[in-house]
Amino acid sequence: MIGMMGSGKTSTARELGVLLKMPVIDLDAELENYTAMSVTEIFKKKGEPWFRERETTALVSHKADRATIFATGGGVVLSRQNREWMRAAGSVVFLETSLETIWKRVSKEADGRPLLKDMNPKRKLMSILTTRLPLYVECAHIQVNTDGKSPKEVAHEILKLIKPA
Ligand code: S3P
């Protein structure tokens, strides 16, 4: 599952895991466990390039020997290696979410997003979305819009697309 921060990847992956009876791995959570730091702390103490390297290592270290749903971090598509690995390893689902919806969700978070620590976080978010949108589209096999939908509704929509009745 790929998409911007706040697009609901983790919650939708969990719902889809229940529907498909498949294990779910959240790559950010895996990195947090591995480093014993939050993503925000990793960015602050180690920097973004370090985080991106670990993100790729975490992603590609998973063997495609067991059907698993992966919730990735929003920036996973920045690396060509990650995009190619994901497309070859399985079905890539892009959770497409409008700038307004993402902003509504992330601006409420107390901890804040490391990448939005900016004088104008909404403008920064728009710039990130503009850069990444073509990468999400290029990488995805399936695209689902999530605006105004619950993770459960999105998971059912994905299920219909991957397993048509
Ligand atoms: C990031 C998104 C975050 C996390 C990190 C970087 C990004 O994950 O990996 O803060 O570059 O958009 P979520 O998309 O799960 O919020």
CSV table of C-alpha atoms and ligand atoms in Angstrom, one decimal:
chain,number,residue,atom,x,y,z
A,1,MET,CA,0.0,0.0,0.0
A,2,ILE,CA,1.5,3.3,-1.0
A,3,GLY,CA,0.3,6.9,-0.7
A,4,MET,CA,0.9,10.2,1.1
A,5,MET,CA,1.2,10.6,4.8
A,6,GLY,CA,-2.3,10.7,6.3
A,7,SER,CA,-3.8,8.7,3.4
A,8,GLY,CA,-4.8,5.9,5.8
A,9,LYS,CA,-2.3,3.2,4.6
A,10,THR,CA,-1.9,1.7,8.1
A,11,SER,CA,-5.6,1.5,9.0
A,12,THR,CA,-6.6,0.3,5.6
A,13,ALA,CA,-3.9,-2.3,5.5
A,14,ARG,CA,-5.2,-3.6,8.8
A,15,GLU,CA,-8.8,-3.8,7.5
A,16,LEU,CA,-7.7,-5.5,4.4
A,17,GLY,CA,-5.6,-7.9,6.5
A,18,VAL,CA,-8.8,-8.9,8.3
A,19,LEU,CA,-10.8,-9.3,5.1
A,20,LEU,CA,-8.0,-11.4,3.3
A,21,LYS,CA,-6.8,-13.1,6.5
A,22,MET,CA,-3.3,-12.0,5.7
A,23,PRO,CA,-0.6,-10.7,8.0
A,24,VAL,CA,0.1,-7.0,7.9
A,25,ILE,CA,3.5,-5.3,8.2
A,26,ASP,CA,3.8,-1.6,8.8
A,27,LEU,CA,7.3,-0.6,7.6
A,28,ASP,CA,7.5,2.6,9.7
A,29,ALA,CA,6.5,0.6,12.8
A,30,GLU,CA,9.1,-2.0,11.9
A,31,LEU,CA,11.8,0.7,11.7
A,32,GLU,CA,10.7,2.2,15.0
A,33,ASN,CA,11.0,-1.2,16.7
A,34,TYR,CA,14.4,-1.8,15.1
A,35,THR,CA,15.8,1.5,16.1
A,36,ALA,CA,13.8,1.9,19.4
A,37,MET,CA,13.0,5.5,18.2
A,38,SER,CA,10.0,7.2,16.7
A,39,VAL,CA,10.1,8.2,13.1
A,40,THR,CA,10.3,11.8,14.2
A,41,GLU,CA,13.3,11.0,16.4
A,42,ILE,CA,15.0,9.1,13.6
A,43,PHE,CA,14.7,12.1,11.3
A,44,LYS,CA,16.0,14.4,14.1
A,45,LYS,CA,18.9,12.3,15.3
A,46,LYS,CA,19.9,10.4,12.1
A,47,GLY,CA,18.6,12.5,9.3
A,48,GLU,CA,16.4,11.7,6.3
A,49,PRO,CA,19.0,10.0,4.1
A,50,TRP,CA,19.7,7.5,7.0
A,51,PHE,CA,16.0,6.9,7.3
A,52,ARG,CA,15.6,6.3,3.6
A,53,GLU,CA,18.5,3.8,3.5
A,54,ARG,CA,16.9,1.8,6.4
A,55,GLU,CA,13.5,2.1,4.8
A,56,THR,CA,14.9,0.4,1.6
A,57,THR,CA,16.7,-2.3,3.6
A,58,ALA,CA,13.5,-3.0,5.6
A,59,LEU,CA,11.5,-3.2,2.4
A,60,VAL,CA,13.7,-5.4,0.3
A,61,SER,CA,14.6,-7.7,3.2
A,62,HIS,CA,11.1,-9.2,3.0
A,63,LYS,CA,11.0,-12.3,0.9
A,64,ALA,CA,7.9,-12.7,-1.2
A,65,ASP,CA,7.4,-16.2,0.1
A,66,ARG,CA,4.3,-15.5,2.2
A,67,ALA,CA,1.3,-13.4,1.1
A,68,THR,CA,1.6,-10.2,3.3
A,69,ILE,CA,0.1,-6.8,3.2
A,70,PHE,CA,2.7,-4.0,3.6
A,71,ALA,CA,1.8,-0.5,4.7
A,72,THR,CA,4.7,1.6,3.5
A,73,GLY,CA,5.9,5.1,4.5
A,74,GLY,CA,4.8,8.0,2.2
A,75,GLY,CA,8.3,8.5,0.8
A,76,VAL,CA,9.0,4.9,-0.1
A,77,VAL,CA,8.3,5.7,-3.8
A,78,LEU,CA,11.2,8.3,-3.9
A,79,SER,CA,13.6,5.5,-4.6
A,80,ARG,CA,13.5,3.8,-8.0
A,81,GLN,CA,14.8,0.6,-6.4
A,82,ASN,CA,11.9,0.6,-4.0
A,83,ARG,CA,9.4,1.2,-6.8
A,84,GLU,CA,10.8,-1.6,-8.9
A,85,TRP,CA,10.9,-4.0,-6.0
A,86,MET,CA,7.3,-3.3,-5.0
A,87,ARG,CA,6.0,-3.7,-8.5
A,88,ALA,CA,7.8,-7.0,-9.0
A,89,ALA,CA,6.9,-8.3,-5.6
A,90,GLY,CA,3.1,-7.9,-5.7
A,91,SER,CA,0.1,-5.7,-6.2
A,92,VAL,CA,0.8,-2.1,-5.4
A,93,VAL,CA,-2.2,-0.2,-4.2
A,94,PHE,CA,-2.1,3.6,-4.3
A,95,LEU,CA,-4.4,5.3,-1.8
A,96,GLU,CA,-5.1,8.6,-3.5
A,97,THR,CA,-6.1,11.4,-1.1
A,98,SER,CA,-6.7,15.0,-1.8
A,99,LEU,CA,-4.5,17.7,-0.3
A,100,GLU,CA,-7.4,19.1,1.8
A,101,THR,CA,-8.1,15.7,3.4
A,102,ILE,CA,-4.4,15.0,4.1
A,103,TRP,CA,-4.1,18.5,5.6
A,104,LYS,CA,-7.2,18.0,7.8
A,105,ARG,CA,-5.7,14.8,9.2
A,106,VAL,CA,-2.0,15.7,9.6
A,107,SER,CA,-2.5,19.3,10.9
A,108,LYS,CA,-4.4,17.8,13.9
A,109,GLU,CA,-1.5,15.6,15.0
A,110,ALA,CA,0.2,16.7,18.1
A,111,ASP,CA,3.7,15.3,17.3
A,112,GLY,CA,3.8,16.8,13.8
A,113,ARG,CA,5.4,15.3,10.7
A,114,PRO,CA,9.1,15.7,10.4
A,115,LEU,CA,8.8,16.7,6.7
A,116,LEU,CA,6.3,19.4,7.5
A,117,LYS,CA,8.4,21.3,9.9
A,118,ASP,CA,8.4,24.4,7.7
A,119,MET,CA,7.3,28.0,7.9
A,120,ASN,CA,4.4,27.1,5.7
A,121,PRO,CA,3.6,23.4,6.3
A,122,LYS,CA,0.6,23.3,4.0
A,123,ARG,CA,2.6,24.7,1.1
A,124,LYS,CA,5.3,22.1,1.9
A,125,LEU,CA,2.7,19.4,1.9
A,126,MET,CA,1.4,20.6,-1.5
A,127,SER,CA,5.0,20.6,-2.9
A,128,ILE,CA,5.6,17.0,-1.6
A,129,LEU,CA,2.3,15.8,-3.1
A,130,THR,CA,3.1,17.4,-6.5
A,131,THR,CA,6.5,15.7,-6.6
A,132,ARG,CA,5.3,12.3,-5.6
A,133,LEU,CA,2.0,12.0,-7.4
A,134,PRO,CA,3.5,10.8,-10.7
A,135,LEU,CA,5.7,8.3,-8.7
A,136,TYR,CA,2.7,6.9,-6.9
A,137,VAL,CA,0.8,6.6,-10.2
A,138,GLU,CA,3.8,5.1,-12.0
A,139,CYS,CA,4.3,2.5,-9.3
A,140,ALA,CA,0.7,1.4,-8.6
A,141,HIS,CA,-1.2,-1.4,-10.2
A,142,ILE,CA,-4.4,-0.2,-8.5
A,143,GLN,CA,-5.5,3.3,-7.5
A,144,VAL,CA,-8.3,4.0,-5.0
A,145,ASN,CA,-9.5,7.4,-3.9
A,146,THR,CA,-10.0,7.6,-0.1
A,147,ASP,CA,-11.6,11.0,0.3
A,148,GLY,CA,-14.6,10.8,2.6
A,149,LYS,CA,-14.3,7.1,3.0
A,150,SER,CA,-13.5,5.0,6.1
A,151,PRO,CA,-10.5,2.6,6.0
A,152,LYS,CA,-13.0,-0.3,6.0
A,153,GLU,CA,-14.8,1.1,3.0
A,154,VAL,CA,-11.5,1.6,1.2
A,155,ALA,CA,-10.4,-2.0,2.1
A,156,HIS,CA,-13.7,-3.3,0.6
A,157,GLU,CA,-13.1,-1.3,-2.6
A,158,ILE,CA,-9.6,-2.7,-2.9
A,159,LEU,CA,-10.9,-6.2,-2.4
A,160,LYS,CA,-13.4,-5.8,-5.2
A,161,LEU,CA,-10.6,-4.6,-7.5
A,162,ILE,CA,-8.2,-7.4,-6.7
A,163,LYS,CA,-10.8,-10.1,-6.4
A,164,PRO,CA,-13.8,-9.2,-8.7
A,165,ALA,CA,-16.9,-11.2,-7.8
B,1,S3P,C1,7.1,10.0,5.3
B,1,S3P,C2,5.9,9.5,5.7
B,1,S3P,C3,5.8,8.7,7.0
B,1,S3P,C4,7.2,8.3,7.5
B,1,S3P,C5,8.2,9.4,7.5
B,1,S3P,C6,8.4,10.0,6.1
B,1,S3P,C7,7.1,10.7,4.0
B,1,S3P,O1,5.0,7.6,6.9
B,1,S3P,O2,7.7,7.2,6.8
B,1,S3P,O3,7.7,10.4,8.3
B,1,S3P,O4,8.2,10.9,3.4
B,1,S3P,O5,6.0,11.0,3.5
B,1,S3P,P1,3.4,7.6,6.7
B,1,S3P,O6,3.1,7.9,5.2
B,1,S3P,O7,2.9,6.3,7.1
B,1,S3P,O8,2.9,8.7,7.5
